[in-house]
Amino acid sequence: MEFDDSINLVNRLTKFQCTEYPDSLWTLLLWVPVSKVKVKVISPVIPDMEAGVRRILLVLCVVVLLLTGFTAEVNVPPIHRAIAGSDTLIPCTFSSVKLPVDPTFLVVSWYFEGKKILSYDANLSTLDFRFILDTVKAINGDASLSVKRVTIPDSGVYRCSIRYKTEQTEKNITFYVHAPPEIEITKKIVVMNEESILSSSITGFYPMSIDIKWFREKTVLENVQSPRPWSNPDGTFSVNSSVTITPTEEDKNQTFSCSVQHDSGPLRKDFQLEYGAIPSIEIVSSEFFLNKEQSLICRVYGFNPSSIIVEWFLDGTSIKTTKTRRIDISAVDSVYHFTPTEENWGLELSCRVQHQTLSAPLVRKLLVDGKVLAIRRRIGMFVSLGLILPLCGIIVFYIKGKKKAGNNEEQDEVDGIKDPQRASALS
């Protein structure tokens, strides 16, 4: 006899449905060798039947249910995705004979990379307050894991485990966290018919793989520089990209764009060129005098747009005591009050200008030097020589005189030997 026929026969004979049986009976029937049964039944109430008959029908009911081989099925998607910073729900549902199930016999566990992060067995326990399980939904077959404020490190393999009474079923889910990039055009000011650089900053994306292209309308631009992305403290990545162009009059009404392809989706930033003028620079100074303060002026003019940075350096060290005054929208003076000393003589002063039209800072240099200090040094040298040379002459004269006297004495001794009478007269 088929199982369906058996059930129909029991129903016809007893006029009741086999639905549930008591927990005490479940414990009595644990000896039944059925490995994939996750049901709980309680005794049907048939008041007009004798106790023995009710017992027989109850056993028949349980046997029929066991033989039908009911299995609780856990359903999860193989892959789940979320955006960093968002709240997400990692799905996990299960089926049972009847919902809601008895929470006394239900155990829900969630694992991340093999480590238990949440469990529910009448009481909820979680490793991180961001992991939440709705217990009301859980006893109704929905054990999905809620994750608040998803972060990059949350990416990985999760496992949903459902145990009901003595049977357990579990499945894995691969969770991907994406962080979409943000594009900022950091340089779009160019100089007509001059080689100019467009640049962008692409930040906060994950995973690291990203493809960057630059466009003039629909034309892909060449000469793109995009180094390897660097990592940020939050686990995301950032990169700078640039492209070199020589803009013409035709480019004034063209739309340029920086476009990226990323796992989180494509992104594009459109913009138009802004035309500027390169600054001119000169240092205005007078002759240096030792220990006398003078004003050095770094004059910068003819630039556009008006934003500009002017700095002074002495022998490569930045000078903070300068003052910048604006002459007009396209001209500024940076003033440095400088005092030449013996210590800074011969060092190099420089004025450095940074502007949006420049690919590298513009620098003008000035050597700390002057005639007065040089003359004083020469005078000092002459004075020293004037003192040293006479002294040297005296020493030489003295040495020569002494040497001559010595020679005369030696000659007299020789003459005495040759002429004894002269020697006696001399003595």
Tab-separated table of C-alpha atoms in Angstrom:
chain	number	residue	atom	x	y	z
A	1	MET	CA	0.000	0.000	0.000
A	2	GLU	CA	1.286	3.458	-0.878
A	3	PHE	CA	1.875	6.032	1.867
A	4	ASP	CA	-0.851	8.342	0.515
A	5	ASP	CA	-3.333	5.475	0.561
A	6	SER	CA	-2.377	4.705	4.137
A	7	ILE	CA	-3.010	8.276	5.189
A	8	ASN	CA	-6.358	8.348	3.388
A	9	LEU	CA	-7.342	5.059	5.014
A	10	VAL	CA	-6.499	6.322	8.487
A	11	ASN	CA	-8.405	9.529	7.860
A	12	ARG	CA	-11.456	7.657	6.606
A	13	LEU	CA	-11.477	5.257	9.513
A	14	THR	CA	-10.904	7.765	12.282
A	15	LYS	CA	-12.202	10.992	10.755
A	16	PHE	CA	-9.231	12.966	12.114
A	17	GLN	CA	-5.997	14.333	10.672
A	18	CYS	CA	-2.531	13.352	11.795
A	19	THR	CA	-0.960	16.699	12.547
A	20	GLU	CA	0.969	16.751	15.778
A	21	TYR	CA	1.835	14.526	18.689
A	22	PRO	CA	3.072	15.355	22.189
A	23	ASP	CA	6.685	16.103	23.023
A	24	SER	CA	6.620	13.228	25.485
A	25	LEU	CA	5.695	10.901	22.644
A	26	TRP	CA	8.571	12.353	20.554
A	27	THR	CA	10.997	11.324	23.252
A	28	LEU	CA	9.476	7.857	23.273
A	29	LEU	CA	9.880	7.537	19.514
A	30	LEU	CA	13.535	8.574	19.308
A	31	TRP	CA	14.406	4.944	18.641
A	32	VAL	CA	12.798	5.211	15.210
A	33	PRO	CA	15.726	5.077	12.701
A	34	VAL	CA	14.713	7.978	10.468
A	35	SER	CA	17.529	10.454	9.849
A	36	LYS	CA	15.781	13.303	8.101
A	37	VAL	CA	12.590	13.865	10.054
A	38	LYS	CA	12.057	17.269	11.607
A	39	VAL	CA	8.467	17.152	12.792
A	40	LYS	CA	6.719	17.537	16.072
A	41	VAL	CA	3.259	16.066	16.577
A	42	ILE	CA	0.914	15.978	19.500
A	43	SER	CA	-1.841	13.554	20.229
A	44	PRO	CA	-5.132	14.150	18.428
A	45	VAL	CA	-8.076	14.389	20.789
A	46	ILE	CA	-10.763	11.813	19.951
A	47	PRO	CA	-12.993	11.698	23.030
A	48	ASP	CA	-15.438	9.126	21.641
A	49	MET	CA	-12.792	6.454	21.112
A	50	GLU	CA	-11.457	3.971	23.575
A	51	ALA	CA	-7.971	4.646	24.890
A	52	GLY	CA	-6.513	1.568	23.183
A	53	VAL	CA	-7.953	2.499	19.816
A	54	ARG	CA	-6.690	6.035	20.207
A	55	ARG	CA	-3.230	4.683	20.995
A	56	ILE	CA	-3.206	2.467	17.899
A	57	LEU	CA	-4.365	5.278	15.663
A	58	LEU	CA	-1.798	7.582	17.197
A	59	VAL	CA	1.007	5.140	16.424
A	60	LEU	CA	-0.329	4.721	12.889
A	61	CYS	CA	-0.372	8.502	12.506
A	62	VAL	CA	3.213	8.853	13.692
A	63	VAL	CA	4.420	5.975	11.525
A	64	VAL	CA	2.763	7.503	8.482
A	65	LEU	CA	4.384	10.863	9.178
A	66	LEU	CA	7.767	9.262	9.726
A	67	LEU	CA	7.535	7.185	6.600
A	68	THR	CA	6.724	10.223	4.490
A	69	GLY	CA	10.275	11.341	5.382
A	70	PHE	CA	9.677	15.081	5.956
A	71	THR	CA	12.889	17.150	5.827
A	72	ALA	CA	13.311	20.788	6.855
A	73	GLU	CA	14.907	22.660	3.923
A	74	VAL	CA	17.263	25.630	4.441
A	75	ASN	CA	17.163	28.151	1.612
A	76	VAL	CA	19.925	30.714	1.036
A	77	PRO	CA	21.266	32.501	-2.048
A	78	PRO	CA	24.830	31.508	-2.997
A	79	ILE	CA	25.927	35.164	-3.143
A	80	HIS	CA	24.770	38.275	-1.347
A	81	ARG	CA	26.020	41.813	-1.990
A	82	ALA	CA	25.818	45.085	-0.076
A	83	ILE	CA	27.246	48.599	-0.175
A	84	ALA	CA	29.664	49.627	2.556
A	85	GLY	CA	27.970	51.761	5.190
A	86	SER	CA	24.496	50.408	4.465
A	87	ASP	CA	22.311	48.013	6.476
A	88	THR	CA	21.699	44.627	4.893
A	89	LEU	CA	19.850	41.372	5.492
A	90	ILE	CA	21.673	38.137	4.612
A	91	PRO	CA	18.809	35.766	3.692
A	92	CYS	CA	18.239	32.361	5.298
A	93	THR	CA	14.834	30.663	5.479
A	94	PHE	CA	13.710	27.148	6.403
A	95	SER	CA	10.553	25.045	6.118
A	96	SER	CA	8.854	22.836	8.680
A	97	VAL	CA	5.716	20.719	9.107
A	98	LYS	CA	3.967	23.577	10.760
A	99	LEU	CA	4.946	27.141	11.490
A	100	PRO	CA	5.582	28.659	13.898
A	101	VAL	CA	7.895	26.023	15.320
A	102	ASP	CA	8.391	25.443	19.013
A	103	PRO	CA	11.323	27.707	20.034
A	104	THR	CA	12.239	25.167	22.703
A	105	PHE	CA	13.584	22.827	20.035
A	106	LEU	CA	14.925	25.420	17.566
A	107	VAL	CA	18.588	26.420	17.400
A	108	VAL	CA	19.732	29.039	14.868
A	109	SER	CA	23.465	29.690	14.460
A	110	TRP	CA	25.356	32.041	12.170
A	111	TYR	CA	29.067	31.667	11.389
A	112	PHE	CA	31.539	33.993	9.676
A	113	GLU	CA	34.661	32.377	8.236
A	114	GLY	CA	34.082	29.408	10.558
A	115	LYS	CA	33.629	31.483	13.731
A	116	LYS	CA	30.231	31.632	15.456
A	117	ILE	CA	28.955	35.204	15.496
A	118	LEU	CA	25.323	34.666	16.587
A	119	SER	CA	23.196	31.935	18.125
A	120	TYR	CA	19.573	31.578	19.161
A	121	ASP	CA	18.285	28.696	21.280
A	122	ALA	CA	15.418	30.365	23.124
A	123	ASN	CA	17.981	33.028	24.107
A	124	LEU	CA	19.802	35.291	21.668
A	125	SER	CA	23.589	35.631	21.874
A	126	THR	CA	25.643	37.762	19.477
A	127	LEU	CA	29.353	38.495	19.116
A	128	ASP	CA	28.797	41.964	17.624
A	129	PHE	CA	25.901	44.319	18.338
A	130	ARG	CA	25.665	44.951	14.574
A	131	PHE	CA	24.488	41.348	14.040
A	132	ILE	CA	20.772	40.988	14.745
A	133	LEU	CA	18.260	38.133	14.445
A	134	ASP	CA	14.509	38.703	14.560
A	135	THR	CA	13.422	35.879	16.885
A	136	VAL	CA	9.733	36.217	16.003
A	137	LYS	CA	10.535	35.722	12.335
A	138	ALA	CA	12.961	32.920	13.210
A	139	ILE	CA	10.267	30.651	14.705
A	140	ASN	CA	8.238	31.373	11.572
A	141	GLY	CA	10.960	30.107	9.259
A	142	ASP	CA	12.984	33.280	8.569
A	143	ALA	CA	16.422	33.190	10.212
A	144	SER	CA	17.980	35.934	8.067
A	145	LEU	CA	20.922	37.792	9.594
A	146	SER	CA	20.666	41.559	9.839
A	147	VAL	CA	23.982	43.421	9.614
A	148	LYS	CA	24.068	47.094	10.542
A	149	ARG	CA	26.509	49.566	8.969
A	150	VAL	CA	28.295	47.070	6.750
A	151	THR	CA	32.075	47.468	6.563
A	152	ILE	CA	34.708	46.141	4.165
A	153	PRO	CA	35.985	43.510	6.664
A	154	ASP	CA	32.465	42.021	6.756
A	155	SER	CA	33.131	40.445	3.341
A	156	GLY	CA	33.537	36.671	3.417
A	157	VAL	CA	31.752	33.326	3.753
A	158	TYR	CA	28.791	33.099	6.145
A	159	ARG	CA	27.058	29.890	7.228
A	160	CYS	CA	23.425	29.635	8.298
A	161	SER	CA	22.806	26.610	10.533
A	162	ILE	CA	19.324	25.437	11.564
A	163	ARG	CA	18.822	22.659	14.107
A	164	TYR	CA	15.353	21.476	15.068
A	165	LYS	CA	15.172	18.759	17.670
A	166	THR	CA	17.806	16.232	16.602
A	167	GLU	CA	18.204	17.238	12.963
A	168	GLN	CA	20.513	19.971	11.617
A	169	THR	CA	20.860	21.591	8.202
A	170	GLU	CA	23.216	24.393	7.157
A	171	LYS	CA	24.293	26.261	4.036
A	172	ASN	CA	26.973	28.787	3.058
A	173	ILE	CA	26.568	32.264	1.601
A	174	THR	CA	29.381	34.325	0.087
A	175	PHE	CA	28.931	37.945	1.111
A	176	TYR	CA	30.522	40.692	-1.005
A	177	VAL	CA	30.804	44.255	0.281
A	178	HIS	CA	31.308	46.948	-2.338
A	179	ALA	CA	32.270	50.565	-1.891
A	180	PRO	CA	31.516	52.711	-4.952
A	181	PRO	CA	34.194	55.245	-5.928
A	182	GLU	CA	33.795	58.998	-5.800
A	183	ILE	CA	35.353	61.133	-8.549
A	184	GLU	CA	36.622	64.663	-8.012
A	185	ILE	CA	38.156	66.649	-10.870
A	186	THR	CA	41.106	68.300	-9.141
A	187	LYS	CA	42.577	70.145	-12.143
A	188	LYS	CA	40.702	71.383	-15.197
A	189	ILE	CA	42.350	74.780	-15.773
A	190	VAL	CA	44.421	74.798	-18.955
A	191	VAL	CA	46.400	77.229	-21.101
A	192	MET	CA	45.473	77.677	-24.740
A	193	ASN	CA	47.867	75.886	-27.113
A	194	GLU	CA	50.104	74.909	-24.191
A	195	GLU	CA	50.619	71.383	-22.879
A	196	SER	CA	48.274	71.110	-19.888
A	197	ILE	CA	47.377	68.429	-17.356
A	198	LEU	CA	43.882	67.397	-16.299
A	199	SER	CA	43.723	65.446	-13.052
A	200	SER	CA	41.190	63.670	-10.857
A	201	SER	CA	41.045	62.036	-7.447
A	202	ILE	CA	39.109	58.742	-7.237
A	203	THR	CA	38.495	57.733	-3.632
A	204	GLY	CA	36.766	55.300	-1.269
A	205	PHE	CA	36.270	52.274	-3.528
A	206	TYR	CA	36.413	48.532	-2.842
A	207	PRO	CA	37.549	46.106	-4.172
A	208	MET	CA	40.810	47.545	-5.487
A	209	SER	CA	40.398	46.639	-9.163
A	210	ILE	CA	39.345	49.686	-11.186
A	211	ASP	CA	39.601	50.848	-14.802
A	212	ILE	CA	39.982	54.575	-15.555
A	213	LYS	CA	39.493	56.324	-18.896
A	214	TRP	CA	39.429	59.969	-19.985
A	215	PHE	CA	37.192	61.241	-22.799
A	216	ARG	CA	36.832	64.297	-25.017
A	217	GLU	CA	33.161	63.889	-25.879
A	218	LYS	CA	33.155	60.232	-27.056
A	219	THR	CA	36.835	60.094	-27.985
A	220	VAL	CA	39.134	58.210	-25.625
A	221	LEU	CA	42.175	60.310	-24.686
A	222	GLU	CA	45.713	58.978	-24.665
A	223	ASN	CA	48.620	59.846	-22.326
A	224	VAL	CA	46.730	58.789	-19.193
A	225	GLN	CA	48.656	58.265	-15.963
A	226	SER	CA	46.949	56.137	-13.281
A	227	PRO	CA	49.317	54.625	-10.707
A	228	ARG	CA	48.481	51.693	-8.435
A	229	PRO	CA	45.747	52.541	-5.878
A	230	TRP	CA	46.713	52.969	-2.240
A	231	SER	CA	44.775	51.626	0.750
A	232	ASN	CA	42.884	53.787	3.243
A	233	PRO	CA	42.484	53.101	6.989
A	234	ASP	CA	38.873	51.936	6.471
A	235	GLY	CA	39.937	49.248	3.980
A	236	THR	CA	38.882	51.145	0.855
A	237	PHE	CA	41.225	52.307	-1.896
A	238	SER	CA	42.032	55.603	-3.614
A	239	VAL	CA	43.966	56.613	-6.718
A	240	ASN	CA	44.876	59.764	-8.638
A	241	SER	CA	44.628	59.887	-12.412
A	242	SER	CA	45.801	62.467	-14.940
A	243	VAL	CA	45.883	63.055	-18.676
A	244	THR	CA	48.026	65.455	-20.719
A	245	ILE	CA	46.397	67.494	-23.486
A	246	THR	CA	47.155	70.553	-25.623
A	247	PRO	CA	43.858	72.468	-25.692
A	248	THR	CA	42.777	74.472	-28.701
A	249	GLU	CA	39.996	76.907	-29.468
A	250	GLU	CA	37.778	73.987	-30.533
A	251	ASP	CA	37.969	72.461	-27.057
A	252	LYS	CA	36.196	75.395	-25.409
A	253	ASN	CA	32.731	73.931	-25.936
A	254	GLN	CA	33.704	70.275	-25.656
A	255	THR	CA	32.660	68.045	-22.748
A	256	PHE	CA	35.507	66.197	-21.099
A	257	SER	CA	34.989	63.359	-18.637
A	258	CYS	CA	36.728	60.948	-16.308
A	259	SER	CA	35.087	57.521	-16.399
A	260	VAL	CA	35.643	54.500	-14.144
A	261	GLN	CA	34.531	50.880	-14.343
A	262	HIS	CA	34.235	49.158	-10.957
A	263	ASP	CA	32.540	46.101	-9.452
A	264	SER	CA	30.093	48.419	-7.701
A	265	GLY	CA	29.064	49.859	-11.075
A	266	PRO	CA	30.211	52.423	-13.668
A	267	LEU	CA	30.719	56.071	-12.776
A	268	ARG	CA	31.448	59.131	-14.907
A	269	LYS	CA	32.277	62.759	-14.097
A	270	ASP	CA	31.732	65.333	-16.862
A	271	PHE	CA	33.261	68.815	-16.972
A	272	GLN	CA	34.380	71.578	-19.316
A	273	LEU	CA	37.822	73.127	-19.567
A	274	GLU	CA	38.593	76.406	-17.839
A	275	TYR	CA	41.180	78.564	-19.569
A	276	GLY	CA	43.800	80.417	-17.558
A	277	ALA	CA	47.053	82.381	-17.870
A	278	ILE	CA	50.488	81.360	-16.608
A	279	PRO	CA	52.003	83.781	-14.035
A	280	SER	CA	55.188	85.784	-14.593
A	281	ILE	CA	57.607	86.228	-11.694
A	282	GLU	CA	60.509	88.529	-10.779
A	283	ILE	CA	62.451	89.407	-7.632
A	284	VAL	CA	62.921	93.119	-6.859
A	285	SER	CA	65.901	93.874	-4.592
A	286	SER	CA	68.678	96.396	-3.993
A	287	GLU	CA	72.336	95.871	-3.153
A	288	PHE	CA	72.994	93.878	0.003
A	289	PHE	CA	74.714	95.605	2.951
A	290	LEU	CA	76.080	93.701	5.882
A	291	ASN	CA	73.708	93.727	8.896
A	292	LYS	CA	71.364	96.162	7.183
A	293	GLU	CA	67.724	95.077	6.678
A	294	GLN	CA	66.142	95.505	3.284
A	295	SER	CA	62.838	94.512	1.681
A	296	LEU	CA	62.902	91.848	-0.999
A	297	ILE	CA	59.830	91.714	-3.238
A	298	CYS	CA	58.686	88.694	-5.227
A	299	ARG	CA	56.357	90.175	-7.823
A	300	VAL	CA	53.923	87.791	-9.541
A	301	TYR	CA	51.571	89.044	-12.249
A	302	GLY	CA	49.537	88.223	-15.343
A	303	PHE	CA	47.941	85.046	-13.973
A	304	ASN	CA	44.417	83.684	-14.133
A	305	PRO	CA	42.536	82.435	-12.101
A	306	SER	CA	43.285	84.673	-9.144
A	307	SER	CA	44.120	81.948	-6.602
A	308	ILE	CA	47.899	81.657	-6.164
A	309	ILE	CA	50.515	80.609	-3.580
A	310	VAL	CA	53.811	82.521	-3.180
A	311	GLU	CA	56.561	81.278	-0.830
A	312	TRP	CA	60.100	82.372	0.095
A	313	PHE	CA	62.982	79.998	0.831
A	314	LEU	CA	66.491	80.592	2.203
A	315	ASP	CA	68.909	77.834	1.263
A	316	GLY	CA	65.928	75.486	0.768
A	317	THR	CA	64.270	76.274	4.127
A	318	SER	CA	60.785	77.792	4.059
A	319	ILE	CA	60.502	81.310	5.488
A	320	LYS	CA	57.322	81.987	7.454
A	321	THR	CA	57.796	85.708	8.179
A	322	THR	CA	56.757	86.984	4.755
A	323	LYS	CA	53.738	89.103	3.849
A	324	THR	CA	51.726	88.891	0.629
A	325	ARG	CA	49.712	91.828	-0.647
A	326	ARG	CA	47.381	91.738	-3.626
A	327	ILE	CA	47.916	94.428	-6.237
A	328	ASP	CA	44.919	93.437	-8.374
A	329	ILE	CA	43.093	90.285	-9.447
A	330	SER	CA	46.091	89.086	-11.451
A	331	ALA	CA	49.054	90.469	-9.486
A	332	VAL	CA	50.522	90.031	-5.993
A	333	ASP	CA	53.686	91.091	-4.146
A	334	SER	CA	55.276	88.877	-1.519
A	335	VAL	CA	57.576	90.903	0.753
A	336	TYR	CA	60.442	89.464	2.797
A	337	HIS	CA	62.391	91.698	5.196
A	338	PHE	CA	65.911	90.292	5.007
A	339	THR	CA	69.120	91.163	6.869
A	340	PRO	CA	72.415	89.932	5.347
A	341	THR	CA	74.881	88.527	7.870
A	342	GLU	CA	78.212	86.759	7.780
A	343	GLU	CA	76.317	83.491	8.381
A	344	ASN	CA	73.895	83.760	5.447
A	345	TRP	CA	76.394	85.337	3.036
A	346	GLY	CA	76.609	83.317	-0.159
A	347	LEU	CA	73.353	81.437	0.503
A	348	GLU	CA	70.527	81.253	-2.031
A	349	LEU	CA	67.190	83.019	-1.703
A	350	SER	CA	64.306	81.746	-3.837
A	351	CYS	CA	60.695	82.688	-4.497
A	352	ARG	CA	58.387	79.809	-5.457
A	353	VAL	CA	54.966	80.194	-7.075
A	354	GLN	CA	52.222	77.572	-7.313
A	355	HIS	CA	49.293	78.118	-9.661
A	356	GLN	CA	46.628	75.979	-11.295
A	357	THR	CA	48.058	76.590	-14.755
A	358	LEU	CA	51.450	75.193	-13.745
A	359	SER	CA	52.365	71.522	-13.817
A	360	ALA	CA	55.327	72.328	-11.507
A	361	PRO	CA	56.110	75.336	-9.267
A	362	LEU	CA	57.688	78.403	-10.877
A	363	VAL	CA	60.926	79.478	-9.105
A	364	ARG	CA	63.172	82.566	-9.198
A	365	LYS	CA	66.508	82.622	-7.317
A	366	LEU	CA	68.771	85.295	-5.839
A	367	LEU	CA	72.270	84.893	-4.371
A	368	VAL	CA	73.061	86.746	-1.142
A	369	ASP	CA	76.047	88.815	-2.346
A	370	GLY	CA	77.186	92.502	-2.483
A	371	LYS	CA	80.119	94.846	-3.230
A	372	VAL	CA	80.318	96.472	0.207
A	373	LEU	CA	80.845	93.259	2.071
A	374	ALA	CA	83.358	92.106	-0.546
A	375	ILE	CA	85.280	95.407	-0.291
A	376	ARG	CA	85.382	95.133	3.457
A	377	ARG	CA	86.734	91.665	3.134
A	378	ARG	CA	89.437	92.884	0.709
A	379	ILE	CA	90.334	95.780	3.022
A	380	GLY	CA	90.687	93.373	5.874
A	381	MET	CA	92.933	91.246	3.738
A	382	PHE	CA	95.073	94.273	2.793
A	383	VAL	CA	95.362	95.347	6.411
A	384	SER	CA	96.468	91.885	7.346
A	385	LEU	CA	98.998	91.843	4.539
A	386	GLY	CA	100.209	95.313	5.564
A	387	LEU	CA	100.968	94.023	9.007
A	388	ILE	CA	102.412	90.711	7.976
A	389	LEU	CA	104.720	91.888	5.170
A	390	PRO	CA	106.761	94.432	7.237
A	391	LEU	CA	107.109	91.869	9.973
A	392	CYS	CA	108.341	89.336	7.458
A	393	GLY	CA	110.845	91.950	6.126
A	394	ILE	CA	112.230	92.615	9.586
A	395	ILE	CA	112.642	88.915	10.219
A	396	VAL	CA	114.392	88.400	6.877
A	397	PHE	CA	116.685	91.440	7.476
A	398	TYR	CA	117.534	90.179	10.928
A	399	ILE	CA	118.340	86.688	9.648
A	400	LYS	CA	120.484	88.070	6.829
A	401	GLY	CA	122.343	90.423	9.187
A	402	LYS	CA	123.077	87.686	11.607
A	403	LYS	CA	124.256	85.424	8.831
A	404	LYS	CA	126.605	88.146	7.511
A	405	ALA	CA	128.136	88.701	10.943
A	406	GLY	CA	128.777	85.021	11.274
A	407	ASN	CA	130.493	84.923	7.912
A	408	ASN	CA	132.810	87.834	8.893
A	409	GLU	CA	133.931	86.048	12.049
A	410	GLU	CA	134.749	82.921	10.110
A	411	GLN	CA	136.835	84.963	7.600
A	412	ASP	CA	138.851	86.589	10.362
A	413	GLU	CA	139.707	83.203	11.816
A	414	VAL	CA	140.975	82.050	8.436
A	415	ASP	CA	143.084	85.172	7.958
A	416	GLY	CA	144.677	84.701	11.389
A	417	ILE	CA	145.864	81.273	10.486
A	418	LYS	CA	147.454	82.566	7.293
A	419	ASP	CA	149.121	85.651	8.902
A	420	PRO	CA	150.194	85.049	12.528
A	421	GLN	CA	151.444	88.597	12.935
A	422	ARG	CA	148.041	90.021	11.878
A	423	ALA	CA	146.374	87.675	14.218
A	424	SER	CA	148.592	88.860	17.076
A	425	ALA	CA	147.868	92.505	16.163
A	426	LEU	CA	144.182	91.873	16.104
A	427	SER	CA	144.296	90.140	19.408
